[in-house]
Coordinates of C-alpha atoms and ligand atoms in Angstrom, one line a residue:
M706 CA 14.0 -0.4 -22.7
S707 CA 13.6 2.5 -25.1
R708 CA 13.6 5.9 -23.6
G709 CA 12.7 7.4 -27.0
I710 CA 8.9 7.9 -26.9
S711 CA 8.5 11.5 -28.1
V712 CA 5.7 13.7 -26.9
N713 CA 4.8 17.2 -27.8
L714 CA 5.4 18.6 -24.4
S715 CA 3.5 21.8 -24.8
D716 CA 0.4 19.9 -26.1
V717 CA 0.4 17.4 -23.3
R718 CA 0.7 20.0 -20.7
K719 CA -2.2 22.0 -22.2
Q720 CA -4.4 18.8 -22.5
D721 CA -3.6 17.9 -18.9
L722 CA -4.2 21.3 -17.5
K723 CA -7.6 21.6 -19.3
H724 CA -8.9 18.0 -18.8
V725 CA -7.1 15.8 -16.2
W726 CA -8.3 15.9 -12.6
H727 CA -5.3 14.9 -10.5
P728 CA -5.6 13.3 -7.0
L729 CA -5.2 15.3 -3.8
M730 CA -4.4 18.4 -5.8
Q731 CA -5.8 21.9 -5.8
H732 CA -6.4 22.9 -9.4
A733 CA -7.2 26.6 -9.0
G734 CA -4.1 28.5 -9.7
R735 CA -2.3 25.6 -11.3
R736 CA 0.6 26.4 -13.5
E737 CA 1.2 24.5 -16.8
D738 CA 4.6 23.3 -15.6
D739 CA 3.8 22.3 -12.0
L740 CA 3.9 18.5 -12.5
L741 CA 6.5 16.4 -14.3
V742 CA 5.6 14.8 -17.6
I743 CA 7.2 11.3 -17.1
V744 CA 7.8 9.7 -20.4
S745 CA 10.0 6.7 -19.6
A746 CA 11.5 4.7 -16.8
D747 CA 14.2 2.1 -16.2
G748 CA 15.3 0.4 -13.0
C749 CA 14.9 2.9 -10.2
E750 CA 14.9 5.9 -12.5
V751 CA 12.2 7.9 -14.3
T752 CA 12.8 10.4 -17.1
D753 CA 10.7 13.4 -17.9
A754 CA 9.9 14.9 -21.3
E755 CA 12.7 17.4 -20.9
G756 CA 15.2 14.6 -20.6
K757 CA 15.8 15.0 -16.9
T758 CA 16.2 11.8 -14.9
Y759 CA 15.1 11.3 -11.3
L760 CA 15.7 8.6 -8.8
D761 CA 12.3 7.4 -7.9
A762 CA 12.5 6.9 -4.2
Y763 CA 8.8 6.5 -4.0
G764 CA 8.7 3.5 -6.4
G765 CA 5.7 5.0 -8.4
I766 CA 3.3 5.1 -5.4
W767 CA 4.8 2.4 -3.1
N768 CA 4.3 -0.2 -5.8
V769 CA 7.1 -0.7 -8.4
N770 CA 8.8 -3.4 -6.4
V771 CA 10.8 -5.1 -9.2
G772 CA 11.7 -1.7 -10.8
Y773 CA 10.8 -0.3 -14.2
G774 CA 11.6 -1.6 -17.6
R775 CA 11.4 -5.4 -16.9
A776 CA 11.1 -6.7 -20.5
E777 CA 10.1 -10.2 -19.3
I778 CA 6.9 -8.9 -17.7
V779 CA 6.1 -6.9 -20.9
E780 CA 6.7 -10.0 -23.0
A781 CA 4.6 -12.2 -20.8
V782 CA 1.7 -9.8 -21.1
Y783 CA 2.2 -9.5 -24.9
E784 CA 2.2 -13.3 -25.3
Q785 CA -0.9 -13.6 -23.1
M786 CA -2.8 -10.9 -24.9
K787 CA -2.0 -12.4 -28.3
T788 CA -3.8 -15.6 -27.3
L789 CA -6.4 -14.5 -24.8
A790 CA -6.6 -10.8 -24.2
F791 CA -9.6 -11.1 -21.9
Y792 CA -12.1 -13.5 -20.6
P793 CA -14.0 -13.1 -17.3
I794 CA -13.2 -15.2 -14.2
V795 CA -16.7 -16.7 -14.3
Q796 CA -14.8 -19.4 -16.2
I797 CA -11.2 -20.5 -15.7
N798 CA -8.2 -18.9 -17.3
A799 CA -4.8 -20.3 -17.0
P800 CA -2.8 -17.3 -15.7
A801 CA -5.4 -16.7 -12.9
A802 CA -5.2 -20.3 -11.8
Q803 CA -1.4 -20.3 -11.9
L804 CA -1.2 -17.1 -10.1
A805 CA -3.5 -18.3 -7.3
A806 CA -1.4 -21.5 -6.9
R807 CA 1.8 -19.4 -6.8
L808 CA 0.4 -17.0 -4.3
A809 CA -0.7 -19.9 -2.1
E810 CA 2.9 -21.1 -2.1
L811 CA 4.3 -17.7 -1.2
L812 CA 1.8 -16.4 1.4
P813 CA 2.3 -17.5 5.1
G814 CA 0.2 -20.2 6.6
D815 CA -2.8 -21.6 4.8
L816 CA -3.9 -18.4 3.1
D817 CA -4.7 -20.5 0.0
H818 CA -7.8 -19.1 -1.6
F819 CA -7.9 -15.9 -3.6
F820 CA -10.6 -13.5 -4.9
F821 CA -9.0 -11.4 -7.6
V822 CA -9.8 -7.7 -8.1
N823 CA -8.1 -4.7 -9.7
S824 CA -6.8 -2.5 -6.8
G825 CA -6.0 -2.3 -3.1
S826 CA -9.3 -0.5 -2.4
E827 CA -11.3 -3.3 -4.0
A828 CA -9.2 -5.9 -2.2
N829 CA -10.2 -4.3 1.1
E830 CA -13.8 -3.9 0.1
T831 CA -13.8 -7.6 -0.6
A832 CA -12.2 -8.4 2.8
I833 CA -14.8 -6.3 4.7
K834 CA -17.6 -8.1 2.9
V835 CA -15.9 -11.5 3.5
A836 CA -15.7 -10.7 7.2
R837 CA -19.3 -9.8 7.5
Q838 CA -20.6 -12.8 5.6
Y839 CA -18.2 -15.0 7.5
G840 CA -19.5 -13.6 10.9
R841 CA -23.1 -14.3 10.0
A842 CA -22.3 -17.8 8.7
M843 CA -20.3 -18.8 11.7
Y844 CA -22.3 -17.2 14.4
P845 CA -26.0 -17.5 13.6
G846 CA -28.2 -15.3 15.8
E847 CA -25.3 -12.8 16.3
N848 CA -24.9 -9.7 14.1
R849 CA -21.2 -9.4 13.6
F850 CA -20.8 -6.4 11.3
K851 CA -18.4 -4.0 13.0
I852 CA -14.8 -3.5 11.6
I853 CA -12.2 -2.1 13.9
S854 CA -9.3 -0.3 12.3
R855 CA -6.8 2.3 13.3
Y856 CA -6.4 6.1 13.1
L857 CA -3.8 7.1 10.5
G858 CA -4.3 3.8 8.6
Y859 CA -5.2 3.9 4.9
H860 CA -7.3 1.2 3.2
G861 CA -8.5 2.8 0.0
F862 CA -10.7 5.4 -1.7
T863 CA -14.0 3.4 -2.1
M864 CA -16.7 3.9 0.5
G865 CA -16.1 0.7 2.6
A866 CA -12.3 1.0 2.5
M867 CA -12.5 4.7 3.1
S868 CA -14.8 4.1 6.1
A869 CA -12.1 1.8 7.5
T870 CA -9.4 4.5 6.8
G871 CA -8.4 6.4 9.8
Q872 CA -7.1 9.6 8.1
V873 CA -9.5 12.2 9.2
R874 CA -8.8 14.7 6.3
R875 CA -9.3 12.1 3.6
R876 CA -12.7 11.2 5.1
A877 CA -14.2 14.5 6.1
P878 CA -15.5 15.7 2.7
F879 CA -17.4 12.5 2.1
E880 CA -19.0 11.9 5.5
P881 CA -21.2 10.3 6.7
L882 CA -19.3 7.2 5.6
A883 CA -20.6 3.6 6.0
P884 CA -21.8 2.7 9.5
G885 CA -20.1 0.0 11.5
F886 CA -16.5 1.2 11.4
I887 CA -14.7 1.9 14.7
H888 CA -11.2 3.5 15.0
V889 CA -8.6 2.9 17.6
E890 CA -5.2 4.5 18.1
L891 CA -2.0 3.1 16.7
P892 CA 0.0 1.2 19.2
T893 CA 3.0 2.8 21.0
R894 CA 5.5 0.9 23.1
T895 CA 3.5 1.8 26.2
A896 CA -0.1 2.3 25.1
H897 CA -2.9 1.3 22.7
G898 CA -1.6 -2.2 22.4
A899 CA -3.7 -5.4 21.7
D900 CA -5.3 -5.1 25.1
A901 CA -6.8 -1.8 24.2
I902 CA -8.5 -3.4 21.2
A903 CA -9.8 -6.2 23.5
R904 CA -11.4 -3.5 25.7
V905 CA -13.0 -1.9 22.6
I906 CA -14.4 -5.3 21.5
E907 CA -15.8 -5.8 25.1
R908 CA -17.4 -2.4 25.1
E909 CA -18.9 -2.8 21.6
G910 CA -20.1 -6.4 22.3
P911 CA -18.0 -9.2 20.8
D912 CA -21.1 -10.5 19.1
T913 CA -21.2 -7.4 16.9
V914 CA -17.5 -7.3 15.8
A915 CA -16.6 -9.0 12.5
A916 CA -13.0 -8.1 12.2
V917 CA -9.9 -6.1 13.0
L918 CA -8.3 -4.6 9.9
A919 CA -4.7 -3.3 10.0
E920 CA -1.8 -2.4 7.9
P921 CA 1.1 -4.3 9.5
V922 CA 3.2 -1.2 9.0
V923 CA 1.2 2.0 8.3
G924 CA 2.3 3.5 5.0
G925 CA 0.7 6.7 3.8
G926 CA -0.2 7.7 7.4
G927 CA 3.5 8.4 7.9
V928 CA 5.3 5.0 8.2
H929 CA 4.7 3.6 11.6
V930 CA 6.3 0.2 12.6
P931 CA 4.5 -1.5 15.5
P932 CA 6.1 -2.8 18.7
D933 CA 7.0 -6.5 18.3
D934 CA 4.4 -7.8 20.7
Y935 CA 1.5 -6.0 19.1
F936 CA 0.4 -8.3 16.3
P937 CA 1.0 -11.6 18.2
G938 CA -1.2 -10.0 21.0
L939 CA -3.8 -8.9 18.5
R940 CA -3.8 -12.4 16.9
D941 CA -4.7 -13.8 20.4
V942 CA -7.4 -11.2 21.0
C943 CA -9.1 -11.9 17.6
D944 CA -9.0 -15.6 18.4
R945 CA -10.4 -15.0 21.9
Y946 CA -13.4 -13.0 20.5
G947 CA -13.9 -15.0 17.3
C948 CA -13.3 -12.0 15.0
L949 CA -11.2 -12.1 11.9
L950 CA -7.7 -10.5 11.7
I951 CA -7.3 -8.9 8.4
F952 CA -3.8 -7.7 7.3
D953 CA -3.8 -5.1 4.6
E954 CA -0.5 -5.9 3.0
V955 CA -1.1 -3.8 -0.1
I956 CA 2.1 -1.8 0.6
T957 CA 4.0 -4.2 2.9
G958 CA 3.5 -7.3 0.8
F959 CA 6.0 -8.7 -1.8
G960 CA 9.3 -7.8 -0.1
R961 CA 8.8 -4.2 0.9
T962 CA 9.7 -4.5 4.6
G963 CA 12.6 -7.0 4.2
K964 CA 10.4 -10.1 4.4
L965 CA 8.2 -11.4 1.6
F966 CA 5.2 -10.4 3.8
A967 CA 5.3 -8.2 6.9
A968 CA 3.3 -10.8 8.8
E969 CA 6.5 -12.9 8.8
H970 CA 8.2 -10.4 11.1
W971 CA 6.0 -11.6 14.0
D972 CA 5.1 -15.1 12.8
V973 CA 1.5 -14.1 12.7
V974 CA -0.9 -15.6 10.1
P975 CA -4.0 -13.3 9.6
D976 CA -7.3 -14.9 8.6
V977 CA -7.5 -12.6 5.6
M978 CA -4.8 -10.8 3.7
T979 CA -5.3 -8.1 1.1
L980 CA -2.8 -7.6 -1.7
A981 CA -2.2 -5.2 -4.6
K982 CA 0.7 -2.9 -5.6
G983 CA 3.8 -5.1 -5.5
V984 CA 1.9 -8.2 -6.7
S985 CA 2.3 -6.8 -10.2
S986 CA 4.7 -3.9 -9.5
G987 CA 2.3 -1.6 -11.4
Y988 CA 2.9 -3.2 -14.8
L989 CA -0.9 -3.9 -14.9
P990 CA -3.5 -3.3 -12.2
L991 CA -4.2 -6.3 -9.9
G992 CA -5.5 -6.8 -6.4
A993 CA -6.5 -9.9 -4.4
C994 CA -8.2 -10.9 -1.2
A995 CA -6.6 -14.1 0.3
V996 CA -8.4 -16.2 2.9
T997 CA -7.4 -19.2 5.1
E998 CA -9.0 -22.6 5.0
K999 CA -11.0 -21.6 8.1
V1000 CA -12.6 -18.7 6.4
W1001 CA -13.0 -20.5 3.1
S1002 CA -14.9 -23.3 4.7
A1003 CA -17.6 -20.8 5.9
F1004 CA -18.5 -20.2 2.2
L1005 CA -19.0 -23.8 1.4
G1006 CA -22.5 -25.3 1.4
G1007 CA -25.3 -26.7 -0.6
P1008 CA -26.8 -25.1 -3.7
D1009 CA -29.7 -23.4 -1.8
E1010 CA -27.9 -22.4 1.4
G1011 CA -26.7 -19.0 0.0
K1012 CA -23.2 -19.5 1.4
E1013 CA -21.4 -18.5 -1.8
F1014 CA -19.8 -15.1 -2.0
S1015 CA -22.1 -12.9 -4.0
Q1016 CA -19.6 -10.6 -5.7
V1017 CA -18.3 -10.3 -9.3
S1018 CA -15.7 -8.1 -10.9
T1019 CA -15.6 -7.7 -14.6
Y1020 CA -11.8 -7.4 -14.7
G1021 CA -10.9 -9.3 -11.5
G1022 CA -8.6 -12.2 -12.6
H1023 CA -7.9 -10.5 -16.0
P1024 CA -5.6 -12.9 -17.8
A1025 CA -3.1 -10.3 -18.9
C1026 CA -2.9 -8.8 -15.4
C1027 CA -2.4 -12.2 -13.9
A1028 CA 0.3 -13.0 -16.5
A1029 CA 2.1 -9.7 -15.5
A1030 CA 1.8 -10.7 -11.8
L1031 CA 3.3 -14.2 -12.5
A1032 CA 6.2 -12.7 -14.3
N1033 CA 6.7 -10.1 -11.6
L1034 CA 6.7 -12.8 -8.9
E1035 CA 9.2 -14.9 -10.9
I1036 CA 11.6 -11.9 -10.8
L1037 CA 10.9 -11.1 -7.2
T1038 CA 11.6 -14.6 -6.0
R1039 CA 14.5 -15.4 -8.4
E1040 CA 16.3 -12.2 -7.2
R1041 CA 15.1 -12.6 -3.6
L1042 CA 14.4 -8.9 -3.6
W1043 CA 13.2 -8.8 0.0
K1044 CA 16.8 -9.6 1.0
N1045 CA 18.0 -6.5 -0.9
A1046 CA 15.2 -4.5 0.7
E1047 CA 16.4 -5.6 4.1
A1048 CA 20.1 -4.8 3.5
V1049 CA 19.8 -1.6 1.5
G1050 CA 16.9 -0.5 3.6
A1051 CA 19.0 -0.8 6.8
H1052 CA 21.8 1.2 5.0
L1053 CA 19.4 3.9 3.9
L1054 CA 17.8 4.1 7.4
S1055 CA 21.2 4.5 9.0
R1056 CA 22.3 7.2 6.5
L1057 CA 19.1 9.1 7.1
K1058 CA 19.5 8.7 10.9
D1059 CA 22.9 10.4 10.4
L1060 CA 21.3 13.5 9.1
S1061 CA 22.3 15.9 11.9
S1062 CA 20.0 18.8 11.7
P1063 CA 17.6 20.5 14.2
L1064 CA 15.1 20.3 11.4
V1065 CA 14.8 16.5 11.6
K1066 CA 12.3 15.4 14.1
D1067 CA 12.2 11.7 13.4
V1068 CA 13.6 9.1 11.0
R1069 CA 11.8 5.7 10.9
G1070 CA 11.1 2.7 8.8
I1071 CA 11.7 -1.0 8.1
G1072 CA 13.1 -2.5 4.9
L1073 CA 12.6 -0.1 2.0
M1074 CA 9.6 1.7 3.6
L1075 CA 10.9 4.8 5.3
A1076 CA 10.0 8.3 6.4
V1077 CA 11.7 11.5 7.5
E1078 CA 9.7 13.9 9.6
L1079 CA 10.7 17.5 9.8
Q1080 CA 10.1 20.3 12.3
N1081 CA 11.0 23.9 12.8
E1082 CA 14.2 24.7 14.8
D1083 CA 12.1 25.3 17.9
G1084 CA 10.4 21.9 17.6
S1085 CA 7.1 23.2 16.3
E1086 CA 5.6 21.7 13.1
L1087 CA 7.6 22.8 10.0
D1088 CA 5.5 25.5 8.3
G1089 CA 3.8 24.9 5.0
E1090 CA 6.0 27.1 2.8
R1091 CA 9.2 25.5 4.1
T1092 CA 7.7 22.0 3.7
Q1093 CA 7.0 22.8 0.1
E1094 CA 10.4 24.3 -0.4
F1095 CA 12.0 21.1 1.0
G1096 CA 10.0 18.9 -1.5
S1097 CA 11.1 21.1 -4.4
A1098 CA 14.7 21.0 -3.2
L1099 CA 14.6 17.2 -3.1
R1100 CA 13.3 17.1 -6.6
A1101 CA 15.9 19.7 -7.8
A1102 CA 18.5 17.3 -6.4
G1103 CA 17.1 14.6 -8.6
V1104 CA 15.1 12.5 -6.1
I1105 CA 11.3 11.9 -6.0
T1106 CA 9.8 11.0 -2.6
G1107 CA 6.3 10.8 -1.3
K1108 CA 4.9 13.3 1.1
M1109 CA 2.2 12.7 3.7
S1110 CA -0.9 14.5 2.5
H1111 CA -4.5 14.9 3.6
V1112 CA -4.0 12.6 6.7
T1113 CA -4.1 15.1 9.6
A1114 CA -4.3 18.8 9.9
G1115 CA -1.3 21.1 9.2
S1116 CA 1.6 20.9 6.8
E1117 CA 2.3 17.2 7.4
P1118 CA 6.1 17.5 6.9
V1119 CA 6.7 13.8 6.5
F1120 CA 8.6 12.7 3.4
T1121 CA 8.0 9.0 2.7
M1122 CA 10.1 6.5 0.6
A1123 CA 9.3 3.2 -1.0
P1124 CA 11.9 2.8 -3.8
P1125 CA 12.1 -0.3 -6.0
L1126 CA 13.5 -3.2 -4.1
I1127 CA 16.5 -3.3 -6.5
L1128 CA 17.8 -0.1 -5.0
T1129 CA 21.6 -0.2 -4.7
H1130 CA 23.7 1.1 -1.9
E1131 CA 25.0 3.9 -4.2
Q1132 CA 21.4 4.9 -5.0
A1133 CA 20.5 4.9 -1.3
D1134 CA 23.5 7.2 -0.8
R1135 CA 22.1 9.5 -3.5
I1136 CA 18.8 9.7 -1.7
A1137 CA 20.5 10.5 1.6
S1138 CA 22.6 13.2 -0.1
A1139 CA 19.5 14.8 -1.6
F1140 CA 18.1 15.0 2.0
V1141 CA 21.3 16.8 3.0
T1142 CA 21.0 19.2 0.1
A1143 CA 17.3 19.9 0.8
L1144 CA 17.9 20.5 4.5
R1145 CA 20.6 23.0 3.6
A1146 CA 18.2 24.7 1.2
I1147 CA 15.7 25.4 4.0
S1148 CA 18.1 26.1 6.8
Ligands
PLP719 C1 -2.2 0.2 2.7 C2 -3.1 0.5 1.5 N1 -4.2 -0.2 1.3 C3 -5.0 0.0 0.3 C4 -4.6 1.0 -0.7 C5 -5.6 1.2 -1.8 O1 -5.0 0.7 -3.0 P1 -5.4 1.3 -4.4 O2 -4.9 2.7 -4.5 O3 -4.8 0.3 -5.4 O4 -6.9 1.2 -4.5 C6 -3.5 1.7 -0.5 C7 -3.1 2.7 -1.6 O5 -2.2 3.4 -1.4 C8 -2.7 1.4 0.6 O6 -1.5 2.1 0.8

């Protein structure tokens, strides 16, 4: 793909500084050159307006699973837009129907029905509403509205999804959030497992609990992989109490963790699964809420029973976005990219675990979803200035990573990675080398 789009760098920087409100960023005291102006991308690399190329170890924002510059996705979108650029999903469009059928083949179990939206936040909003309506339909006389989710989990920026989010600093400025959301600790090997959630359901009253919502592997909260018995146990707990198990596979879906879906690691089929990010690898926005036959059947009834799902999205099921997703899934499955994520992810994890420095507190991850947590030499949290210096040094070494931000208090010195699933061993080595260089820079 062409790298040749020319921009007037100085104009773009001035326009941005004056008019663009960036996420999670303090604008007072901003410098004109504090962010990169990314103008092109190919494979795992992005190039800025000054011609410098970076290895994108963050895969956009945990989402560019098939890598940048895939002409066949661009062509599929172009062809679709030439014939039908848009029509709402209140009627049928072919790409949406084909995408739903393809997803039904790929998702585990009988997650066969899909409500299309435009983002992960909307997918989770939808799942929360589905769970509440399902609870009322299935348990007349009860009032199942509570959603149990976990501290450190992230589910989106909209009010419902943010209410389920367990990142205290993300939530604080907007409180009070929606009522009916309860947070529990993430599991460790010895505590806060599925039994702890059963106890919370008992205390709250099972007839008030609609669902448990969880990222199979927590992403933005710092990459936390659960013990192997956690989700099978949670599946049993949800069945015992009649509440839905919702997996937010917005990050973990579509190969990220070394399986097509993270649910496959534990042979667990959730009742509801939310999807976004890797479903279209960012070529166009798309999200979806998938439900099993059991959930679907609660929404079936006569014309006057009011069982239909009363929600509409102007752009949900957008034909061009669905065409992009179909072409993206064709690449993902043809190249079996979850296999590469498993192999190269294991290699990168072991290279990062080899980093021998008193500044490294922990290295963790699964597939191509990884994190390195830093500390001061004395074991205290790495201070803010050094954390910032470390991020700058990674970038100077030509590697872009994520960094935990606005989750907890403090400097949050956790550098996260979710590179495209086409990452090579050589590129994984470049990421590990950048960590060596950056550690040296702050030692
Ligand atoms: C696990 C998870 N769920 C939901 C979302 C929200 O997705 P979006 O930003 O597309 O609304 C994100 C975004 O990072 C996420 O990581």
